[in-house]
mmCIF file of C-alpha atoms in Angstrom:
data_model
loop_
_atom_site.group_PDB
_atom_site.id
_atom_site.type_symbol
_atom_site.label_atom_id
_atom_site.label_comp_id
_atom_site.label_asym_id
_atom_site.label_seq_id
_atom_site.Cartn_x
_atom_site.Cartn_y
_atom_site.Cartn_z
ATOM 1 C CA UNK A 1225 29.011 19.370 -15.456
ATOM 2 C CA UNK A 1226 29.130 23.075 -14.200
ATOM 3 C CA UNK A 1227 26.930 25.000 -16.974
ATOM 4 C CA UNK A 1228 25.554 28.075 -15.757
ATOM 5 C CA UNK A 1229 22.223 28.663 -14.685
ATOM 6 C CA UNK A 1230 20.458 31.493 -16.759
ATOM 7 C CA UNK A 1231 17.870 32.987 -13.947
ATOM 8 C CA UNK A 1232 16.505 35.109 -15.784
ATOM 9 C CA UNK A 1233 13.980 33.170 -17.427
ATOM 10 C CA UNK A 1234 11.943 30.566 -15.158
ATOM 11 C CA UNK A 1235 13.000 26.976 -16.624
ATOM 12 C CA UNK A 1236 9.819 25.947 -18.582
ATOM 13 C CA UNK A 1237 8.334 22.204 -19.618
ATOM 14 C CA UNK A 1238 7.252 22.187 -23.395
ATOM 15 C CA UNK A 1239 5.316 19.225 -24.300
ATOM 16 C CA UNK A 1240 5.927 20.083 -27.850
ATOM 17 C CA UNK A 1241 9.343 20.696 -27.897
ATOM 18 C CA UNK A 1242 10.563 17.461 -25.922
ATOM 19 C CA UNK A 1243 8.193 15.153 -28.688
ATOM 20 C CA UNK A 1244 9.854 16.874 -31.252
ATOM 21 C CA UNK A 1245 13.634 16.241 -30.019
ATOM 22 C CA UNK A 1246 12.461 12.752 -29.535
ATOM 23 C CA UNK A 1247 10.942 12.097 -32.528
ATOM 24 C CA UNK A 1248 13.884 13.590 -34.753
ATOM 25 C CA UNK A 1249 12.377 17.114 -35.506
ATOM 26 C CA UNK A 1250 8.768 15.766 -36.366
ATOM 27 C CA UNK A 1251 6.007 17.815 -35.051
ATOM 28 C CA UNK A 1252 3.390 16.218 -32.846
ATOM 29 C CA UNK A 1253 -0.249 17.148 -33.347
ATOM 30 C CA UNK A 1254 -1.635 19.536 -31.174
ATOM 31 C CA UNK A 1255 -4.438 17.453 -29.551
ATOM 32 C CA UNK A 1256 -1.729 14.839 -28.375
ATOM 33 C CA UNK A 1257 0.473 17.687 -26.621
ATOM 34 C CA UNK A 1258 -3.050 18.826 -25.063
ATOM 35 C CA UNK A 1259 -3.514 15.500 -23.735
ATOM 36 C CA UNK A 1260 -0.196 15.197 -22.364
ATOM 37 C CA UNK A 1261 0.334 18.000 -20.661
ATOM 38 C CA UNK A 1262 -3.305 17.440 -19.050
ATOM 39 C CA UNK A 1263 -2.002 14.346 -17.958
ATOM 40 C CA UNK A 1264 1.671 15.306 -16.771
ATOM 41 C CA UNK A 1265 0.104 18.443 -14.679
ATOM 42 C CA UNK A 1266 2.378 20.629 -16.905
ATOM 43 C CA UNK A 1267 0.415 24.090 -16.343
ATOM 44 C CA UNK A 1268 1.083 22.969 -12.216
ATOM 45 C CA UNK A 1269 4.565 22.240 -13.043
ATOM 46 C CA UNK A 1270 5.332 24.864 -14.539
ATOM 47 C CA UNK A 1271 3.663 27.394 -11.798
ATOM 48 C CA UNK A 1272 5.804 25.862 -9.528
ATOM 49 C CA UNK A 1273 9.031 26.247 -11.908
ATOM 50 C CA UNK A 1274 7.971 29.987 -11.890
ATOM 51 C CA UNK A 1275 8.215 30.490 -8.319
ATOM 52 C CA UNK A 1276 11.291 28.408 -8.051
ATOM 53 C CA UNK A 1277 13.363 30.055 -10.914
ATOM 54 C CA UNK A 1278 15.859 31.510 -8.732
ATOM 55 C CA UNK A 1279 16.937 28.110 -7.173
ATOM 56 C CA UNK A 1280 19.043 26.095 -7.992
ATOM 57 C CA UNK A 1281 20.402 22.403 -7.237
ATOM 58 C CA UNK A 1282 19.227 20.974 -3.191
ATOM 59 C CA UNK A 1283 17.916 24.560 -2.916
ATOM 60 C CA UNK A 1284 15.288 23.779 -5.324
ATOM 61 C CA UNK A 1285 14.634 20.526 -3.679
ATOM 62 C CA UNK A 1286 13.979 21.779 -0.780
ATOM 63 C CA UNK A 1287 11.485 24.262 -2.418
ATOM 64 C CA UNK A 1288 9.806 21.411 -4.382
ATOM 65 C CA UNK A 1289 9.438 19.531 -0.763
ATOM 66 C CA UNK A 1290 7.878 22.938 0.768
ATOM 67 C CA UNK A 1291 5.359 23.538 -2.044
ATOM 68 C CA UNK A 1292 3.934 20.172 -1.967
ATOM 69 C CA UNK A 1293 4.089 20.469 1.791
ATOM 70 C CA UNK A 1294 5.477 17.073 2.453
ATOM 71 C CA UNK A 1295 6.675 16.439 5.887
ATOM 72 C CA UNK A 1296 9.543 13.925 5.099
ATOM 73 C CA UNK A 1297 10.335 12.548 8.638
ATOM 74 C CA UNK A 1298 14.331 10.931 9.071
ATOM 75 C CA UNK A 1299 15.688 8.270 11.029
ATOM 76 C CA UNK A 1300 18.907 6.748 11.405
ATOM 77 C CA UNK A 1301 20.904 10.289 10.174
ATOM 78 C CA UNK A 1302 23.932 9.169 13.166
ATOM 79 C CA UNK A 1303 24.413 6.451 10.388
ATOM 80 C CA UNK A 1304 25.780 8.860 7.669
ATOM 81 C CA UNK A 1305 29.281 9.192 6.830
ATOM 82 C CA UNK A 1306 31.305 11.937 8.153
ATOM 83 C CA UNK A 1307 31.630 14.499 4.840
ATOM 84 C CA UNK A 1308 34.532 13.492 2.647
ATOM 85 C CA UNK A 1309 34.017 9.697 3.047
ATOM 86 C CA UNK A 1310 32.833 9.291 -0.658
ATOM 87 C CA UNK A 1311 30.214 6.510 -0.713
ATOM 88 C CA UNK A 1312 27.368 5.179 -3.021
ATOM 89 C CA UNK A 1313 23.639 5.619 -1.357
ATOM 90 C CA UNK A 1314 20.868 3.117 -2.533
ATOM 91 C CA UNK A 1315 17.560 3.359 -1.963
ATOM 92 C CA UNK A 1316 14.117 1.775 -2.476
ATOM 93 C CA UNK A 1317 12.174 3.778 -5.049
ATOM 94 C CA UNK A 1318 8.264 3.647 -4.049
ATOM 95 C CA UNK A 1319 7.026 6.968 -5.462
ATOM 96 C CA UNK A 1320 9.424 7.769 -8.727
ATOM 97 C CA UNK A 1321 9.176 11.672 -7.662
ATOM 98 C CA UNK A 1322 8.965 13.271 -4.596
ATOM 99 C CA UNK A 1323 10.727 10.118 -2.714
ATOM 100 C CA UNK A 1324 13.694 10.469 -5.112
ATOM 101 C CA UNK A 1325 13.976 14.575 -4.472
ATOM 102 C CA UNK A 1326 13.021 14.363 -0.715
ATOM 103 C CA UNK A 1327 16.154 11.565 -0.434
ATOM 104 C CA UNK A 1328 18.953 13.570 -2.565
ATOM 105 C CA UNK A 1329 18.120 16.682 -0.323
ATOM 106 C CA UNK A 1330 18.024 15.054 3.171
ATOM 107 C CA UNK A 1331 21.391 13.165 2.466
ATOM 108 C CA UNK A 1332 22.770 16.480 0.510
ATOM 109 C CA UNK A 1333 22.701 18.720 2.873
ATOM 110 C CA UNK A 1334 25.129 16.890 4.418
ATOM 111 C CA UNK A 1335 27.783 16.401 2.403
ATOM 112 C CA UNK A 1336 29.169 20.149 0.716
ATOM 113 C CA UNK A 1337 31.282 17.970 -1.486
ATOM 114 C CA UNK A 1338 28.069 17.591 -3.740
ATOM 115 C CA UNK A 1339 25.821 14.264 -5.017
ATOM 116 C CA UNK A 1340 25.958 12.417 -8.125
ATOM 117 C CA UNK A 1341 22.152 11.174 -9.339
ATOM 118 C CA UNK A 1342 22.594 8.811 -12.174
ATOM 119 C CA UNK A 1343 18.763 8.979 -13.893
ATOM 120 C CA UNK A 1344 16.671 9.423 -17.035
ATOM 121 C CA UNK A 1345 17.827 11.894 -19.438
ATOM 122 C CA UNK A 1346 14.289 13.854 -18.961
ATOM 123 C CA UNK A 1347 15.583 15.271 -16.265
ATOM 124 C CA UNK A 1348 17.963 17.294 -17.685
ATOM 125 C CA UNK A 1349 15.027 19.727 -19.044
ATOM 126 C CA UNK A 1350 15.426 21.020 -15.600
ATOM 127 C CA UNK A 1351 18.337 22.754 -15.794
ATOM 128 C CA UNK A 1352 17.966 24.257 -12.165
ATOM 129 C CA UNK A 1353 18.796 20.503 -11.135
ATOM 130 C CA UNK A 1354 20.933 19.078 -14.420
ATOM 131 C CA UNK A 1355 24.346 19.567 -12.651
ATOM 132 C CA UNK A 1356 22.826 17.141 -10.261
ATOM 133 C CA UNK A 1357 22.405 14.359 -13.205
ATOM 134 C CA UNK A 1358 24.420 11.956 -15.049
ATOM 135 C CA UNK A 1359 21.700 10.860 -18.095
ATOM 136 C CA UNK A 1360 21.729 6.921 -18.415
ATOM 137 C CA UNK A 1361 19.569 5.679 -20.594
ATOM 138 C CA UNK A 1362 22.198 6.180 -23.505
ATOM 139 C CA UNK A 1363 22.691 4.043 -26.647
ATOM 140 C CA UNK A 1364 25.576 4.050 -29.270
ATOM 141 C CA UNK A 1365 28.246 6.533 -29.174
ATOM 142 C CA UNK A 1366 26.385 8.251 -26.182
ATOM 143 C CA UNK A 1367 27.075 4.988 -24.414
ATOM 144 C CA UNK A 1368 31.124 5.653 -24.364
ATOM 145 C CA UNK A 1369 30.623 9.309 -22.812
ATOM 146 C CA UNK A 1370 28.384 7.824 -20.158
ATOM 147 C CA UNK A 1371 30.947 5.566 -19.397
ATOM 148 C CA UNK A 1372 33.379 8.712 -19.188
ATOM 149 C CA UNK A 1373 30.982 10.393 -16.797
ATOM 150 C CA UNK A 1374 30.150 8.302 -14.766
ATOM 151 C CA UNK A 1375 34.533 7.023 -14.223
ATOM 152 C CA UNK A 1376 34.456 10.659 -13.379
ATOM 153 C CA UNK A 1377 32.014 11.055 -10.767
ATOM 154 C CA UNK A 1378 33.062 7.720 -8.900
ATOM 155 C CA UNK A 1379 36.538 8.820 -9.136
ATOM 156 C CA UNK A 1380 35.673 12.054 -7.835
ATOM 157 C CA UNK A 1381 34.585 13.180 -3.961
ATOM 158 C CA UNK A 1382 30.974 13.394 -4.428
ATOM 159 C CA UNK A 1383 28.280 11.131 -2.808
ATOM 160 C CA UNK A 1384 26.196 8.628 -5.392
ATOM 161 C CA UNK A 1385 22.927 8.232 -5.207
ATOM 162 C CA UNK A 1386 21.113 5.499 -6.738
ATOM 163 C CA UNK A 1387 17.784 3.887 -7.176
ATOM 164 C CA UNK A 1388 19.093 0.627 -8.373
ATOM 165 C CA UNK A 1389 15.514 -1.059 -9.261
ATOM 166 C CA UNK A 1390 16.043 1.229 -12.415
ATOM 167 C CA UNK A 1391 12.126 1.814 -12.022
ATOM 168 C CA UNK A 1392 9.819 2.379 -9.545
ATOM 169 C CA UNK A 1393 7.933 0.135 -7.402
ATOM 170 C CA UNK A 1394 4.992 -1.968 -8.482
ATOM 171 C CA UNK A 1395 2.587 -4.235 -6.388
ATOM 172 C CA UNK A 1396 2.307 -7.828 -6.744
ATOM 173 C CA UNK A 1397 1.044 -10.872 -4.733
ATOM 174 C CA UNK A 1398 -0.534 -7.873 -2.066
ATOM 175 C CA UNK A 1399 3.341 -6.736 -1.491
ATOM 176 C CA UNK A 1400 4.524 -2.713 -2.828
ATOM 177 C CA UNK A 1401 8.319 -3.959 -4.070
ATOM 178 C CA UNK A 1402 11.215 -2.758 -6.109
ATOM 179 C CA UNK A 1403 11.804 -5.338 -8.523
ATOM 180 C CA UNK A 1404 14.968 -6.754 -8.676
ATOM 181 C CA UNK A 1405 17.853 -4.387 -8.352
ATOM 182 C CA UNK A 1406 20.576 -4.631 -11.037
ATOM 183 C CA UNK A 1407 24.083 -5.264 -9.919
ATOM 184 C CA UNK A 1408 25.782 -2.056 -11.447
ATOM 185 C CA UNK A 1409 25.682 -0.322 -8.086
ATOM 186 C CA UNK A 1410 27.760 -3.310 -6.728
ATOM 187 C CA UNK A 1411 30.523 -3.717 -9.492
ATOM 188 C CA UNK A 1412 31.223 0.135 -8.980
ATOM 189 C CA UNK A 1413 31.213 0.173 -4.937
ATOM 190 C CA UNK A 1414 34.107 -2.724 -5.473
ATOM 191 C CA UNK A 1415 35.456 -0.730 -8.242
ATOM 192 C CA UNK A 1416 35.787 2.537 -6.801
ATOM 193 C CA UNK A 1417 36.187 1.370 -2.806
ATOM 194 C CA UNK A 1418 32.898 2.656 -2.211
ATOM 195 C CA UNK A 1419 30.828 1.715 0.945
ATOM 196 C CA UNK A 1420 27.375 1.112 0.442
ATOM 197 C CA UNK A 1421 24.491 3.018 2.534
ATOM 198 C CA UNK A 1422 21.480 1.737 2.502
ATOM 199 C CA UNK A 1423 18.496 4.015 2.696
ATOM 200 C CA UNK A 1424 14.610 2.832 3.072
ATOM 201 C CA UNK A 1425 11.761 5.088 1.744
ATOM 202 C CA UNK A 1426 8.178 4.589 3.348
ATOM 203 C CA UNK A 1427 5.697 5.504 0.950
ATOM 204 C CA UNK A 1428 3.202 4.735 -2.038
ATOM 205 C CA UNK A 1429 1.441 5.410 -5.448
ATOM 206 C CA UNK A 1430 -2.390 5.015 -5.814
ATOM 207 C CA UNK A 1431 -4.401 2.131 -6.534
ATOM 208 C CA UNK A 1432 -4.911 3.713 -9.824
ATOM 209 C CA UNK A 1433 -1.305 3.750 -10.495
ATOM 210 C CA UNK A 1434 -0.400 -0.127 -9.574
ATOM 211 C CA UNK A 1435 -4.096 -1.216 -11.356
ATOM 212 C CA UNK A 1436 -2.422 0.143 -14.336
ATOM 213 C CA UNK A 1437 1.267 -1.329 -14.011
ATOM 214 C CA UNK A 1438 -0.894 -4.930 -13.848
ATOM 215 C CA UNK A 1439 -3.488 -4.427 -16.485
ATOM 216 C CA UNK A 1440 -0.230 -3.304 -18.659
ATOM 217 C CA UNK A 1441 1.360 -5.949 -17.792
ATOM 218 C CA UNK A 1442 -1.362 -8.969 -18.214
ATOM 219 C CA UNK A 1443 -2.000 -7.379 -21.839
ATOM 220 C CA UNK A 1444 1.658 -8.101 -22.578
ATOM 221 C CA UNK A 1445 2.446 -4.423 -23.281
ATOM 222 C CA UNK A 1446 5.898 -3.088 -23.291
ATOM 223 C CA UNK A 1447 5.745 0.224 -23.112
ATOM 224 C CA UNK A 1448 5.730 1.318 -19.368
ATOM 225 C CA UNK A 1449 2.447 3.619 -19.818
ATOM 226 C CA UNK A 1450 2.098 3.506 -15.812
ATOM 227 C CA UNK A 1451 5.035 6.282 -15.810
ATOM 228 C CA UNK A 1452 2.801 8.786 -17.569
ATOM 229 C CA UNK A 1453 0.735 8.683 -14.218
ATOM 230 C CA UNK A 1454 3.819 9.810 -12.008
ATOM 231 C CA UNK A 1455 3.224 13.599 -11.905
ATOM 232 C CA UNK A 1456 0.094 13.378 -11.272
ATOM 233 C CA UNK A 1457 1.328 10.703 -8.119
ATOM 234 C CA UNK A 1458 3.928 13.692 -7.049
ATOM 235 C CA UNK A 1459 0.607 16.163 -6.797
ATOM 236 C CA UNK A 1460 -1.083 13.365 -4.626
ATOM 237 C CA UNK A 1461 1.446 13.104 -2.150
ATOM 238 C CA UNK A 1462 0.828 16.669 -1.116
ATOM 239 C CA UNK A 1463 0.225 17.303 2.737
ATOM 240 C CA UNK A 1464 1.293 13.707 3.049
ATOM 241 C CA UNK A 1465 4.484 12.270 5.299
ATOM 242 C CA UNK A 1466 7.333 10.670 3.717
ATOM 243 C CA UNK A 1467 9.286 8.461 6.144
ATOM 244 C CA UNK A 1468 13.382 7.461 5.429
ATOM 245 C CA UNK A 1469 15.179 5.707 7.327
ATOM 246 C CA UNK A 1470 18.942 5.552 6.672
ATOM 247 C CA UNK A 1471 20.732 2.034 7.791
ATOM 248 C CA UNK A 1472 24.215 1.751 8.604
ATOM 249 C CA UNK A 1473 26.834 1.557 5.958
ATOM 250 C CA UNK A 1474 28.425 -1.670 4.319
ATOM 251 C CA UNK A 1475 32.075 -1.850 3.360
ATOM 252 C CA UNK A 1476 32.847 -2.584 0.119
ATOM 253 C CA UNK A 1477 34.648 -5.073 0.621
ATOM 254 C CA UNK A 1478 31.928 -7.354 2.284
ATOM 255 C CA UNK A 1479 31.004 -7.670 -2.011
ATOM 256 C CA UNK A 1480 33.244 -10.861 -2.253
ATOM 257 C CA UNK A 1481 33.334 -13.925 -4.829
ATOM 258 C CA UNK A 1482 31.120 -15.647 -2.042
ATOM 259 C CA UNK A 1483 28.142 -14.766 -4.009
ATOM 260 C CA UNK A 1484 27.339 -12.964 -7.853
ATOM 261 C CA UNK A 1485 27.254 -9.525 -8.047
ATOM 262 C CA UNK A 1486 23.341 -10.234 -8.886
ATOM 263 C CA UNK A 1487 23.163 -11.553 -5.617
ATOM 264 C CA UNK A 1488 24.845 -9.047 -3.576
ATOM 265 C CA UNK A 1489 22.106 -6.564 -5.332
ATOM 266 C CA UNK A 1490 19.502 -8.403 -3.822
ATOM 267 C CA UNK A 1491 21.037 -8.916 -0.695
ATOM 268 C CA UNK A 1492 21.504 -5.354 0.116
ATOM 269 C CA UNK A 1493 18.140 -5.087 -1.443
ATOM 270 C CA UNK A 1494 16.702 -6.992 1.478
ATOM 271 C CA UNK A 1495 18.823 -4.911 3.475
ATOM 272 C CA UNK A 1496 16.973 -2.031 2.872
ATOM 273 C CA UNK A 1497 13.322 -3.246 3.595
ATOM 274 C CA UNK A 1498 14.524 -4.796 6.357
ATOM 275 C CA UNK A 1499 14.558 -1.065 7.570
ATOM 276 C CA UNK A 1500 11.317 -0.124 7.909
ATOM 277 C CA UNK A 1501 10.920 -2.402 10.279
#
């Protein structure tokens, strides 16, 4: 995972190019890339991938958090593991942006060994930030080198980070949530002698974006059109304060036959919102 950063060029988001890889070389028509980057806040995005060109990794976290001008305010930092302990960090996901960047640096910066994000494969059109990224959402033969990747990183010295909801939080019955975590996190923490930190993230989305997650979901409509909201979320939170608070770690070997893997997920789940208490 150590390609080489060209900084030459500023790293660039091309509405047109990414519809065309995902659509097996077919052009898109002009008036849906317009609307798309309109609604993704490309031009911004890629203003602030101008100014950041140069960075690379937490470095251009940390310049993401300072242009947006979040104050991200931590607790419970005594609770980390000294460097070197290799563990797997979970985490509510409330924003699906600026929570997830503001998280990776403030736990980074500690550990020189380096972090392990497992995420969407979007992500890796940011190249400043790829070396950061396993891509998950693989299918077929892809599936086997994720596997690959993935043995590597666990078997390896640096931290994992993981948002184990898969998605980000929605709102139902009055209550912002994860839904239910899945129990990967768990199988590889056994697997790998991981302990488990649990980390709580106090934020959340617009009205807008959880009227949308409900109207989407009462039509019965698959597709996760809520998401295309998200950058325009991450521009929202500017100026705003983003609380974490980190809990204290859980040996792996708690994660006995005494209950599923499933239900170890949500337990630690509970953990976590138990937090921001």
């Amino acid at each position: 995972m150590g390609s080489m950063l060209d900084m030459s060029q500023p790293v660039q988001i091309d509405i047109a190019s990414i519809l065309k890889g995902k659509t097996g070389g077919k052009k898109p028509s002009s008036m849906l890339v317009y609307l798309l980057s309109k609604l993704l806040h490309v031009k911004e995005i890629n203003h602030f991938l101008t100014l950041a060109k140069d960075k690379k990794d937490l470095d251009f976290f940390q310049a993401l958090i300072e242009y947006l001008n979040v104050r991200v305010l931590v607790s419970g930092v005594d609770n980390l593991p000294l460097s070197g302990t290799p563990c797997v960090f979970v985490s509510n996901h409330p924003l699906g942006g600026i929570d997830g960047v503001a998280v990776a640096y403030e736990v980074g910066k500690h550990y020189p060994e380096g972090i392990i994000i497992p995420a969407n494969d979007l992500l890796m059109y940011l190249k400043n930030v790829q070396d950061l990224f396993i891509p998950v959402n693989k299918v077929g033969g892809r599936a086997k080198n994720l596997a690959e990747a993935l043995h590597v990183a666990y078997m390896s010295s640096k931290q994992m980070m993981m948002f184990p909801s898969g998605m980000v939080s929605r709102k139902s019955k009055g209550k912002i949530e994860d839904p239910e975590w899945k129990k990967n996190f768990i199988v590889k923490a056994v697997e790998y002698k991981r302990n488990i930190v649990p980390i709580y993230i106090g934020a959340r989305n617009s009205a807008l974006f959880y009227w949308v997650a409900r109207v989407r979901k009462k039509l019965k409509i698959t597709l996760n059109i809520e998401m295309l909201l998200l950058p325009h979320e991450m521009f929202r939170q500017r100026n705003k304060e983003l609380k974490i608070v980190i809990g204290k770690p859980i040996q792996w070997n708690v994660f006995d036959d005494a209950k599923t893997p499933h239900k170890w997920a949500q337990y630690v789940k509970k953990i976590v919102y138990n937090l921001k208490k």
